[in-house]
Coordinates of C-alpha atoms in Angstrom, one line a residue:
M1 CA -13.4 -2.1 -9.9
S2 CA -15.5 0.2 -7.8
D3 CA -15.4 2.9 -10.4
V4 CA -17.3 0.8 -13.0
S5 CA -20.8 2.3 -13.6
K6 CA -23.9 0.4 -12.8
T7 CA -25.1 -1.9 -15.6
A8 CA -28.8 -1.9 -14.7
C9 CA -31.1 1.1 -15.2
D10 CA -31.9 3.2 -12.1
S11 CA -35.6 2.3 -12.2
C12 CA -35.3 -1.4 -11.5
D13 CA -33.3 -3.9 -9.5
S14 CA -32.6 -6.2 -12.4
C15 CA -33.0 -6.3 -16.1
D16 CA -35.6 -9.1 -15.9
S17 CA -38.3 -6.5 -15.1
C18 CA -37.6 -4.3 -18.2
D19 CA -39.2 -4.8 -21.5
S20 CA -36.7 -2.6 -23.2
C21 CA -34.2 -0.1 -22.0
D22 CA -31.6 1.5 -24.2
S23 CA -29.6 2.7 -21.2
C24 CA -29.1 -0.7 -19.7
A25 CA -25.8 -2.2 -20.7
D26 CA -27.0 -5.8 -19.8
C27 CA -30.0 -5.5 -22.2
A28 CA -29.1 -3.1 -24.9
P29 CA -27.3 -4.4 -28.0
P30 CA -23.7 -3.4 -27.8
E31 CA -22.6 -0.6 -30.1
K32 CA -19.5 -1.1 -32.2
G33 CA -16.4 -0.1 -30.2
K34 CA -18.2 -0.4 -26.9
L35 CA -16.7 -3.8 -25.8
H36 CA -14.5 -2.0 -23.2
Q37 CA -17.7 -1.0 -21.3
L38 CA -18.3 -4.5 -20.3
H39 CA -17.2 -5.2 -16.7
P40 CA -13.5 -6.3 -16.7
C41 CA -14.3 -9.0 -14.2
R42 CA -17.6 -10.2 -15.5
V43 CA -16.5 -13.7 -14.8
Y44 CA -17.6 -13.0 -11.2
W45 CA -21.2 -13.5 -12.3
S46 CA -20.4 -17.2 -12.8
V47 CA -19.5 -17.6 -9.1
G48 CA -22.7 -16.0 -7.8
F49 CA -21.9 -12.3 -7.7
D50 CA -24.3 -9.7 -8.8
N51 CA -24.3 -6.0 -9.7
E52 CA -24.6 -4.9 -6.1
D53 CA -21.4 -6.9 -5.2
L54 CA -19.4 -5.4 -8.1
N55 CA -20.5 -1.8 -7.4
R56 CA -18.6 -2.1 -4.1
P57 CA -14.8 -1.9 -3.8
T58 CA -13.5 -5.5 -4.2
I59 CA -10.9 -6.5 -1.6
G60 CA -8.7 -9.5 -2.3
I61 CA -7.7 -11.7 0.6
A62 CA -4.4 -13.4 -0.1
N63 CA -4.5 -16.3 2.3
A64 CA -1.5 -18.6 2.9
F65 CA -3.7 -21.1 4.8
S66 CA -2.6 -24.7 4.6
E67 CA -2.9 -27.9 6.6
V68 CA 0.9 -28.4 6.7
V69 CA 2.1 -25.2 8.4
A70 CA 1.3 -24.5 12.1
G71 CA 1.4 -20.8 11.6
H72 CA -1.2 -20.9 8.9
F73 CA -3.4 -23.7 10.0
H74 CA -6.0 -21.4 11.5
L75 CA -6.1 -18.7 8.7
R76 CA -9.3 -19.8 7.2
Q77 CA -11.1 -18.7 10.3
V78 CA -9.1 -15.5 10.5
A79 CA -10.1 -14.8 6.8
E80 CA -13.8 -15.1 7.7
F81 CA -13.4 -12.3 10.2
V82 CA -11.5 -10.2 7.7
K83 CA -14.5 -10.7 5.4
K84 CA -16.9 -9.6 8.1
G85 CA -15.0 -6.4 8.5
V86 CA -14.9 -5.7 4.8
H87 CA -18.6 -6.3 4.4
L88 CA -19.5 -4.2 7.4
A89 CA -17.5 -1.3 5.9
G90 CA -19.3 -1.7 2.5
G91 CA -16.8 -3.7 0.5
N92 CA -16.8 -7.1 -1.3
A93 CA -14.2 -9.6 -0.2
V94 CA -12.7 -12.3 -2.5
E95 CA -10.2 -14.9 -1.2
F96 CA -7.5 -16.7 -3.0
G97 CA -4.7 -19.0 -1.9
V98 CA -0.9 -18.4 -1.7
I99 CA 1.8 -21.0 -1.1
G100 CA 3.6 -21.0 2.2
C101 CA 6.4 -23.3 3.2
C102 CA 7.4 -24.1 6.8
D103 CA 11.1 -23.5 7.6
S104 CA 11.0 -26.0 10.4
A105 CA 9.8 -28.8 8.2
G106 CA 12.0 -27.9 5.3
N107 CA 15.4 -27.0 6.8
G108 CA 17.7 -29.8 7.6
T109 CA 16.5 -31.6 4.5
D110 CA 16.5 -31.0 0.8
G111 CA 13.3 -29.1 1.3
G112 CA 15.3 -26.4 3.0
Y113 CA 16.7 -25.3 -0.4
Y114 CA 13.3 -24.0 -1.4
I115 CA 12.5 -21.9 1.7
L116 CA 14.2 -18.6 0.8
P117 CA 13.5 -19.0 -3.0
S118 CA 9.8 -19.4 -2.1
R119 CA 9.7 -15.7 -1.1
D120 CA 10.0 -14.6 -4.7
L121 CA 7.4 -17.0 -5.9
I122 CA 5.0 -15.6 -3.3
A123 CA 5.8 -12.0 -4.3
D124 CA 5.2 -12.8 -8.0
S125 CA 1.9 -14.5 -7.2
V126 CA 0.5 -11.7 -5.0
E127 CA 1.5 -9.1 -7.6
T128 CA 0.0 -11.2 -10.4
M129 CA -3.3 -11.8 -8.7
I130 CA -3.8 -8.2 -7.7
R131 CA -3.1 -6.8 -11.2
A132 CA -4.8 -9.6 -13.1
H133 CA -8.1 -9.3 -11.1
H134 CA -8.3 -5.6 -10.6
F135 CA -8.6 -5.6 -6.8
D136 CA -9.2 -2.2 -5.2
G137 CA -7.3 -3.4 -2.1
I138 CA -5.7 -6.4 -0.6
V139 CA -5.4 -8.0 2.8
L140 CA -2.4 -10.4 3.2
L141 CA -2.8 -13.3 5.6
G142 CA 0.5 -15.1 6.5
S143 CA 2.6 -15.8 9.5
C144 CA 5.9 -17.4 8.7
D145 CA 9.4 -16.6 7.6
K146 CA 9.3 -16.0 3.9
I147 CA 5.6 -15.6 3.5
V148 CA 5.4 -12.2 5.2
P149 CA 8.2 -10.5 3.3
G150 CA 7.1 -12.1 0.0
M151 CA 3.6 -10.8 0.4
L152 CA 4.9 -7.3 1.3
M153 CA 7.1 -7.3 -1.8
G154 CA 4.2 -8.3 -4.0
C155 CA 1.8 -5.7 -2.7
I156 CA 4.4 -3.0 -3.0
R157 CA 4.8 -3.8 -6.7
A158 CA 1.1 -3.8 -7.4
N159 CA 0.7 -0.7 -5.2
V160 CA -3.0 -0.9 -4.3
P161 CA -4.1 -0.2 -0.7
A162 CA -2.9 -3.1 1.3
I163 CA -2.6 -4.4 4.9
M164 CA -0.5 -7.3 6.3
L165 CA -2.3 -9.4 8.8
P166 CA -0.1 -12.0 10.6
G167 CA -1.7 -15.1 12.1
G168 CA 0.1 -14.7 15.5
P169 CA 2.4 -16.9 17.5
M170 CA 1.6 -20.2 19.2
L171 CA 1.7 -20.7 22.9
S172 CA 4.7 -22.4 24.6
G173 CA 5.3 -25.8 26.1
P174 CA 6.2 -26.7 29.7
T175 CA 9.4 -26.0 31.6
F176 CA 12.3 -28.1 30.4
G177 CA 16.0 -27.8 31.2
E178 CA 17.1 -24.2 31.5
K179 CA 13.9 -22.9 29.8
S180 CA 10.9 -21.8 31.7
K181 CA 8.9 -22.3 28.6
A182 CA 9.9 -25.0 26.1
D183 CA 9.7 -24.0 22.4
A184 CA 9.6 -25.6 19.0
T185 CA 13.4 -26.1 18.9
T186 CA 13.7 -27.7 22.4
P187 CA 13.5 -31.3 20.9
S188 CA 16.5 -30.5 18.7
E189 CA 18.4 -29.1 21.6
T190 CA 17.5 -32.2 23.6
Y191 CA 18.6 -34.5 20.8
G192 CA 22.0 -32.8 21.3
R193 CA 21.8 -33.7 25.0
Y194 CA 20.9 -37.3 24.0
Q195 CA 24.0 -37.5 21.8
K196 CA 26.1 -36.8 24.9
G197 CA 24.1 -39.2 27.1
L198 CA 22.4 -36.3 29.0
A199 CA 18.8 -37.0 28.0
T200 CA 16.8 -40.1 27.2
W201 CA 15.3 -40.9 23.8
Q202 CA 11.9 -40.9 25.4
Q203 CA 12.4 -37.3 26.5
V204 CA 13.2 -36.3 22.9
L205 CA 10.0 -38.1 21.7
D206 CA 7.8 -36.6 24.4
L207 CA 9.0 -33.1 23.8
Q208 CA 8.0 -33.3 20.1
N209 CA 4.4 -33.7 21.4
I210 CA 4.2 -30.9 24.0
T211 CA 6.5 -28.0 22.9
Q212 CA 4.1 -26.8 20.2
P213 CA 0.7 -27.1 21.9
T214 CA -1.3 -24.8 19.6
C215 CA -1.3 -23.5 16.1
G216 CA 0.5 -20.3 15.3
S217 CA 4.0 -19.2 14.2
C218 CA 6.8 -20.5 16.4
N219 CA 6.6 -19.4 20.1
F220 CA 10.0 -17.7 20.1
Y221 CA 11.2 -14.5 18.5
G222 CA 12.5 -16.2 15.4
T223 CA 12.2 -15.0 11.8
A224 CA 8.4 -15.6 11.6
N225 CA 7.5 -13.5 14.6
T226 CA 10.3 -11.0 13.8
M227 CA 8.8 -10.3 10.3
S228 CA 5.2 -10.3 11.6
C229 CA 6.0 -7.8 14.3
A230 CA 8.2 -5.8 11.9
S231 CA 5.3 -5.5 9.5
E232 CA 3.5 -3.6 12.3
A233 CA 6.6 -1.5 13.1
L234 CA 6.9 -0.7 9.3
G235 CA 3.4 0.6 9.4
M236 CA 1.9 -2.2 7.1
A237 CA -0.1 -4.0 9.9
I238 CA -2.6 -2.4 12.2
A239 CA -1.7 -1.8 15.9
D240 CA -1.1 -5.0 17.9
A241 CA -1.5 -7.3 14.9
G242 CA 2.1 -8.5 15.0
S243 CA 2.1 -10.2 18.4
I244 CA -1.4 -11.3 19.5
P245 CA -1.2 -15.1 20.0
A246 CA -2.9 -17.1 17.3
V247 CA -5.4 -18.8 19.7
Y248 CA -6.6 -15.6 21.4
N249 CA -10.1 -14.3 20.5
E250 CA -8.4 -10.9 20.2
R251 CA -6.8 -12.2 17.0
L252 CA -10.2 -12.6 15.4
R253 CA -11.3 -9.1 16.4
C254 CA -8.0 -7.8 15.0
A255 CA -8.9 -9.5 11.7
K256 CA -12.3 -7.8 11.6
R257 CA -10.7 -4.4 12.3
T258 CA -8.3 -5.1 9.5
G259 CA -11.2 -5.7 7.1
Q260 CA -12.8 -2.5 8.1
K261 CA -9.5 -0.6 7.9
I262 CA -8.7 -1.7 4.4
M263 CA -11.9 -0.1 3.3
E264 CA -10.7 3.2 4.8
L265 CA -7.4 3.0 3.0
V266 CA -9.3 2.4 -0.3
R267 CA -11.5 5.4 0.2
R268 CA -8.5 7.6 1.1
N269 CA -6.3 6.0 -1.6
I270 CA -3.4 5.2 0.9
R271 CA -1.1 2.8 -0.8
P272 CA 2.0 0.8 0.2
R273 CA 4.4 3.2 -1.5
D274 CA 2.9 6.0 0.7
I275 CA 3.8 3.9 3.7
V276 CA 7.0 2.0 2.9
T277 CA 9.4 5.0 2.6
K278 CA 13.0 5.4 3.5
E279 CA 12.0 6.9 6.8
A280 CA 9.6 4.0 7.5
L281 CA 12.5 1.6 6.8
E282 CA 14.7 3.4 9.3
N283 CA 11.9 3.1 11.8
V284 CA 11.6 -0.7 11.4
I285 CA 15.4 -1.1 11.5
T286 CA 15.4 0.8 14.7
Y287 CA 12.7 -1.5 16.1
L288 CA 14.6 -4.6 15.0
L289 CA 17.8 -3.5 16.7
A290 CA 16.0 -2.7 19.9
T291 CA 14.2 -6.0 20.0
G292 CA 17.0 -8.3 18.8
G293 CA 15.1 -9.5 15.7
S294 CA 16.2 -12.3 13.5
T295 CA 19.3 -11.9 11.4
N296 CA 17.1 -12.9 8.4
A297 CA 15.4 -9.4 8.7
T298 CA 18.5 -7.9 7.0
I299 CA 17.9 -10.1 4.0
H300 CA 14.1 -9.5 3.8
F301 CA 14.2 -5.7 4.4
S302 CA 17.0 -5.4 1.8
A303 CA 14.5 -7.1 -0.6
I304 CA 11.5 -5.0 0.5
G305 CA 13.5 -1.8 0.2
N306 CA 14.6 -2.8 -3.3
E307 CA 10.9 -2.9 -4.3
V308 CA 10.6 0.8 -3.5
G309 CA 13.9 1.7 -5.3
I310 CA 16.2 1.7 -2.3
D311 CA 19.5 0.0 -2.9
P312 CA 20.1 -3.0 -0.5
S313 CA 23.5 -1.5 0.4
W314 CA 21.6 1.4 2.1
I315 CA 19.6 -1.1 4.2
M316 CA 22.8 -2.8 5.4
E317 CA 24.6 0.5 6.1
T318 CA 21.5 1.7 8.1
F319 CA 21.5 -1.5 10.1
D320 CA 25.2 -1.0 10.8
R321 CA 24.9 2.7 11.6
L322 CA 21.9 2.4 13.9
S323 CA 23.3 -0.7 15.7
R324 CA 25.9 1.7 17.2
E325 CA 23.2 3.9 18.6
I326 CA 20.1 1.8 19.5
P327 CA 20.4 -0.4 22.6
H328 CA 18.7 -3.7 23.2
I329 CA 15.4 -3.0 25.2
A330 CA 13.2 -6.1 24.6
R331 CA 14.2 -9.6 25.7
I332 CA 12.3 -12.5 24.2
N333 CA 13.4 -16.1 23.7
P334 CA 16.1 -16.8 22.4
A335 CA 17.5 -13.7 24.2
S336 CA 15.7 -14.9 27.3
N337 CA 15.0 -18.4 28.7
D338 CA 12.0 -17.1 30.6
Y339 CA 9.9 -14.9 28.3
D340 CA 8.2 -15.8 25.0
M341 CA 6.0 -14.1 22.5
S342 CA 2.9 -14.2 24.6
D343 CA 4.9 -12.3 27.4
F344 CA 5.9 -9.8 24.8
Y345 CA 2.3 -9.2 23.8
H346 CA 1.1 -8.9 27.4
S347 CA 3.8 -6.3 28.0
G348 CA 2.6 -4.1 25.1
G349 CA 4.3 -5.7 22.2
V350 CA 5.4 -3.7 19.2
M351 CA 3.4 -0.6 20.3
R352 CA 5.2 -0.5 23.7
V353 CA 8.6 -0.7 22.0
M354 CA 7.7 2.0 19.5
E355 CA 6.5 4.2 22.4
Y356 CA 9.8 3.8 24.1
L357 CA 11.7 4.4 20.9
Q358 CA 9.7 7.4 19.7
R359 CA 12.4 10.0 20.2
R360 CA 14.5 7.9 17.7
L361 CA 11.7 7.5 15.2
H362 CA 10.3 9.4 12.2
L363 CA 6.9 10.0 13.8
D364 CA 5.3 11.6 10.7
T365 CA 5.4 8.5 8.6
M366 CA 2.0 7.1 7.6
T367 CA 0.7 3.7 8.7
V368 CA -2.2 1.4 7.7
N369 CA -4.0 2.7 10.8
G370 CA -4.7 5.7 8.7
K371 CA -2.7 7.8 11.1
T372 CA 1.0 8.7 11.6
W373 CA 3.0 7.3 14.5
R374 CA 2.8 10.8 16.1
E375 CA -1.0 10.4 16.2
I376 CA -1.1 6.8 17.2
L377 CA 1.4 6.4 20.1
P378 CA 0.0 8.9 22.7
N379 CA -3.5 7.4 22.4
H380 CA -2.8 3.6 22.2
H381 CA -4.7 1.5 24.7
Y382 CA -2.7 -1.4 26.2
L383 CA -5.2 -4.2 26.8
Y384 CA -3.1 -5.8 29.5
G385 CA -2.1 -2.7 31.3
A386 CA 1.4 -2.3 32.8
C387 CA 4.5 -3.5 31.1
N388 CA 6.8 -6.2 32.5
D389 CA 10.1 -4.5 32.5
E390 CA 11.9 -7.8 32.5
V391 CA 10.5 -8.1 28.9
I392 CA 10.5 -4.5 27.6
R393 CA 12.4 -1.6 29.1
P394 CA 12.7 2.1 28.3
L395 CA 15.7 3.4 26.4
D396 CA 17.4 4.7 29.6
R397 CA 17.4 1.3 31.2
P398 CA 18.3 -1.2 28.4
F399 CA 19.3 -4.8 28.8
S400 CA 22.4 -4.0 26.8
T401 CA 23.9 -1.0 25.1
L402 CA 25.0 -3.3 22.3
G403 CA 22.4 -3.4 19.5
G404 CA 20.4 -6.5 19.0
L405 CA 21.9 -7.2 15.5
A406 CA 25.4 -6.6 14.2
I407 CA 26.7 -6.2 10.7
M408 CA 30.1 -7.9 10.6
R409 CA 33.1 -7.1 8.3
G410 CA 36.6 -8.3 7.9
N411 CA 38.9 -10.3 5.6
L412 CA 36.6 -13.2 6.0
A413 CA 33.4 -11.2 5.2
P414 CA 34.4 -8.4 2.8
D415 CA 30.8 -7.7 1.8
T416 CA 29.4 -8.3 5.3
G417 CA 28.1 -11.0 7.6
V418 CA 25.4 -10.8 10.2
A419 CA 25.4 -11.7 13.9
K420 CA 22.8 -11.4 16.7
P421 CA 24.5 -10.0 19.9
A422 CA 21.1 -10.2 21.7
A423 CA 21.4 -14.0 21.6
I424 CA 25.1 -14.3 22.2
D425 CA 26.3 -14.8 25.7
P426 CA 28.7 -12.0 26.7
S427 CA 31.4 -14.6 27.5
V428 CA 31.7 -15.5 23.8
R429 CA 31.1 -12.1 22.1
R430 CA 34.8 -12.2 21.5
F431 CA 36.0 -15.6 20.4
T432 CA 39.1 -17.0 18.8
G433 CA 39.4 -20.6 17.8
E434 CA 40.5 -23.1 15.2
A435 CA 38.5 -23.8 12.1
I436 CA 36.9 -27.1 11.4
C437 CA 35.4 -26.9 7.9
F438 CA 32.4 -28.6 6.3
N439 CA 31.2 -28.1 2.7
S440 CA 27.5 -28.7 3.6
E441 CA 25.2 -28.8 6.5
E442 CA 24.9 -32.6 6.2
E443 CA 28.7 -32.9 6.7
C444 CA 28.5 -30.9 9.9
L445 CA 25.6 -32.8 11.2
A446 CA 27.4 -36.1 10.6
A447 CA 30.5 -34.8 12.5
L448 CA 28.2 -33.7 15.4
E449 CA 26.7 -37.2 15.5
R450 CA 30.3 -38.6 15.8
L451 CA 31.1 -36.0 18.6
E452 CA 34.0 -34.7 16.6
I453 CA 33.4 -31.0 17.4
H454 CA 35.2 -29.8 20.6
P455 CA 35.7 -26.7 22.7
G456 CA 37.8 -24.1 20.9
H457 CA 36.5 -25.0 17.4
V458 CA 35.0 -22.5 15.0
V459 CA 32.7 -24.5 12.8
V460 CA 32.7 -23.4 9.2
I461 CA 29.8 -24.4 7.1
R462 CA 30.0 -23.2 3.5
Y463 CA 28.6 -23.7 0.0
E464 CA 25.2 -23.0 1.6
G465 CA 24.7 -19.5 0.2
P466 CA 22.0 -18.2 -2.2
K467 CA 23.9 -19.6 -5.2
G468 CA 25.8 -22.4 -3.6
G469 CA 23.0 -24.1 -1.7
P470 CA 21.3 -23.1 -3.7
G471 CA 18.7 -21.3 -1.7
M472 CA 20.6 -20.5 1.5
R473 CA 19.3 -23.0 4.0
E474 CA 19.2 -22.2 7.8
M475 CA 21.9 -23.7 9.9
Y476 CA 19.8 -23.8 13.0
R477 CA 20.1 -27.6 13.5
P478 CA 23.9 -27.6 14.0
M479 CA 23.6 -24.7 16.4
K480 CA 20.9 -26.5 18.4
L481 CA 23.0 -29.6 18.6
L482 CA 26.0 -27.6 19.8
H483 CA 23.7 -26.1 22.4
G484 CA 22.5 -29.5 23.5
Q485 CA 26.0 -30.9 23.6
G486 CA 27.0 -28.1 26.0
L487 CA 29.3 -26.4 23.4
D488 CA 27.4 -23.2 22.8
K489 CA 29.7 -21.2 25.1
S490 CA 33.0 -22.8 24.0
T491 CA 32.6 -23.0 20.2
A492 CA 31.4 -20.7 17.4
L493 CA 29.8 -21.3 14.0
I494 CA 30.2 -19.2 10.8
T495 CA 28.4 -19.8 7.5
D496 CA 27.4 -18.4 4.2
G497 CA 24.0 -19.9 5.0
R498 CA 21.4 -18.4 7.3
F499 CA 20.3 -18.8 10.9
S500 CA 16.9 -19.1 12.4
G501 CA 15.9 -16.3 14.8
T502 CA 15.9 -19.0 17.5
N503 CA 19.6 -19.6 17.6
N504 CA 21.9 -18.6 20.4
G505 CA 25.6 -19.2 20.9
C506 CA 28.4 -17.4 19.0
F507 CA 27.5 -17.3 15.4
V508 CA 27.9 -15.2 12.2
G509 CA 25.8 -16.0 9.1
H510 CA 25.2 -14.5 5.6
I511 CA 28.9 -14.3 5.0
S512 CA 29.4 -12.6 1.6
P513 CA 30.8 -13.2 -0.9
E514 CA 29.7 -16.8 -0.4
A515 CA 31.9 -19.8 -1.1
A516 CA 30.3 -20.5 -4.4
E517 CA 31.4 -17.1 -5.7
G518 CA 35.0 -17.7 -4.4
G519 CA 34.6 -15.7 -1.3
P520 CA 37.3 -16.0 1.4
I521 CA 35.1 -18.5 3.4
A522 CA 35.9 -21.0 0.6
L523 CA 39.6 -20.7 1.3
V524 CA 39.5 -21.5 5.0
E525 CA 41.3 -24.7 6.0
N526 CA 41.1 -26.9 9.1
G527 CA 43.3 -25.5 11.9
D528 CA 43.2 -21.8 10.6
R529 CA 42.6 -19.4 13.5
I530 CA 39.5 -17.2 13.3
T531 CA 38.4 -14.4 15.5
I532 CA 34.9 -13.2 15.9
D533 CA 34.5 -9.8 17.7
V534 CA 30.9 -8.8 18.1
Y535 CA 31.8 -5.6 20.0
E536 CA 34.0 -4.4 17.1
K537 CA 31.8 -6.1 14.5
T538 CA 34.8 -7.8 12.9
L539 CA 35.4 -11.3 11.5
T540 CA 39.1 -12.1 10.9
L541 CA 40.8 -15.1 9.3
H542 CA 44.4 -15.1 10.7
V543 CA 46.0 -16.1 7.4
E544 CA 48.5 -14.0 5.4
D545 CA 47.2 -12.4 2.2
E546 CA 49.9 -14.2 0.2
E547 CA 48.7 -17.5 1.4
L548 CA 45.1 -16.7 0.7
A549 CA 46.1 -15.6 -2.8
R550 CA 47.8 -19.0 -3.3
R551 CA 44.7 -20.8 -2.1
K552 CA 42.5 -18.8 -4.3
A553 CA 44.6 -19.6 -7.4
A554 CA 44.2 -23.3 -6.6
W555 CA 40.4 -23.1 -5.8
H556 CA 37.8 -24.5 -8.1
Y557 CA 34.1 -25.0 -7.7
T558 CA 31.7 -27.3 -9.4
P559 CA 28.0 -26.3 -8.9
K560 CA 25.6 -29.0 -7.7
P561 CA 23.6 -30.7 -10.4
I562 CA 20.1 -29.1 -10.0
G563 CA 17.0 -28.5 -12.1
G564 CA 13.6 -26.9 -12.0
Y565 CA 13.0 -23.7 -10.1
L566 CA 16.3 -24.0 -8.1
E567 CA 18.3 -23.9 -11.2
R568 CA 16.6 -20.6 -12.3
Y569 CA 16.9 -19.2 -8.8
A570 CA 20.7 -20.0 -8.6
A571 CA 21.2 -18.3 -11.9
M572 CA 19.5 -15.1 -10.8
A573 CA 20.1 -14.9 -7.0
S574 CA 22.2 -12.1 -5.7
S575 CA 24.4 -12.3 -2.5
A576 CA 23.0 -12.2 1.0
A577 CA 24.5 -8.7 1.3
R578 CA 22.0 -7.7 -1.3
G579 CA 19.0 -9.5 0.2
G580 CA 19.2 -12.6 -2.0
I581 CA 17.1 -10.6 -4.5
L582 CA 16.6 -12.1 -8.0
D583 CA 18.7 -10.0 -10.4
W584 CA 17.6 -11.3 -13.8
R585 CA 19.4 -8.5 -15.6
N586 CA 22.8 -9.9 -14.5
C587 CA 21.8 -13.5 -15.1
K588 CA 24.4 -15.4 -17.0
K589 CA 23.0 -16.6 -20.3

C-alpha cells in the first residue's frame, strides 16, 4: 500500500483547510474512469487511520493469541512490542487474529482429529488476509505445533516480506521421578505409574498444577519448540527468536527487533521465496537431525517445501541421506531427563547449533536478519556466554553418531515411516517382538488400563493416518502410559498416526501407506513378529508375501462416518510420506 500517492495537496495537512483544489483527490470530483485511483483500503479511515498512516508501509500482524492455549496466552503483549518496532522504523502495524489449536488439549480426544487439519486452515487464512488487505509485509505470531508451519505456508504463498516470531517455551516444573525438571507430559507418565500402583492419585493431581508453571509452548523439545526453532534455522525468524523463554523480558525485546526488521525487509524487498530455497531447506533438515527434532518436522517441511515447488519426496530423501551423515549434537528433553528448552537457550540455542554445523551448511542463503549465515554466525553475541556442552556439543564430540531422526523403510512401511533415535534408548534401537493390534488409539488406551500389554509386545495402532483418522492424531498418550508402566524399554509401538516430540521409547510413526489405504500395517495380526532396526532404518513384518497377499484379498475397510471439515480433509489429504498436504486435484469426486 505504501506506493499509493498522497491524497491531500502538498500545501496543507488536510482537505478541511482548502477552499478548492483540483489536485486533491479527496476534494476534487472524480473523473470518469478514475475510480481505481481511490485508495484500495480506504475502509481504514473508518477505524481511525489517516493519510499519514496509509502513506507508510502497512505491516500485518497475524496473531494466534487465545485464552485457551498456553503457548499463545501472552501473544497480545508480544504483539504490542512488534508494533513498537514497526512504528519506530516508520511503518503502520495492523493486527488480526488466526486460529490456533492446542495439541495437548485435543489429542487423546475427538478434538485431536482437528489438529493436523488445522494447519491448512491457518495457511489459507494467512494467505487470504495478506492478499485481500494488500499488506506490504507480515509478522506471524504463533508458538505451537501446527500454527507455525501453517503460518509459514501461508506467507510463502502470498510472498510478501515476512518474519515468523514464536512466543517461546514455558519454564519447567520441579524434580519428579527420573526427571530433573518435570514437564507438561509428566502427569500422563505418572498416571501410567498409578495404573501399576507405583504412584498415588494425589501425585497425579498435584503434578497437573505444577509441571506447567508459566505460559509458553511446552517446556520440552516437542513439535512446538522444534518448529519454532526450525523457523530460525530456516532463516524465517530473527536470531535467537526460536528459544527465548516466553516469560523472559528478552522475548519482548526480540519482538521489537522483529518489528524493526520487517521494515528493513520491506524496503529491500526480501520475500519468503528469496529465503525458503532448496539450500535453506537442507540447512534446516541438517539442524533438525543434529538436535533430534520432532518426527512431525518431516510432515511439516514436506508441506512447506511443497509451497515453493519442491516435491515432498525430495524432503524425505534429504532427511534420509543427511541422517547418515549428521550426528546428534544437542540433547534436550526428551533426549535428556536433565535439560529443557531454557537450558538450550542459555547454551546458545539455535545459533550455537548452526555455528557448530556451519561446515555442513549452505552459508550463503539469505535470512530475515537481512544477512546470510556466512555474515551472521561469526558476529553473533551469546547473551549467556559459554555453552554447556552437556546440552550442545561440537560436531567432533557428538552425543551419538546416529542422526536424531530416521526415515524407516521395509515391507511394513514401503513408503516410509519415521523414528527418533535421539529419544530411543540404545537397548531398544533393535527390537523384535509380537504384534498386539488396535484399530484406534482408544482401543489401545483401554488395553493399557486393563494392563494387557506386556514386555515383548509391539503395539500396533492403525487407522489413525491422515485419511483413516481422519487427521492423524498423535499417539503420545499410549507412549506415556507405557513409560509410566515401566514398559518403555521392553515394548515398542508402531502406528500410521503421529507422535509428539516428547515421546521416548521404541517407536515408529507415519507408517505409509496408512491402513485406510490398504497399507501393510492393515494386514498385521496379533502374534505376528515385527522387527524394528533403527540402526539399519528398517521395519520388517516377518510374514511371507503369499500370506500377506491372502490377507490383502480378504481385507475391507469402511471409512468412519464423518462430516464437516474433516470429511473434506479426508477426501483431499495425501499420505504422511507426502506431508499430509491437501491434494485437491486428486480428490475423488
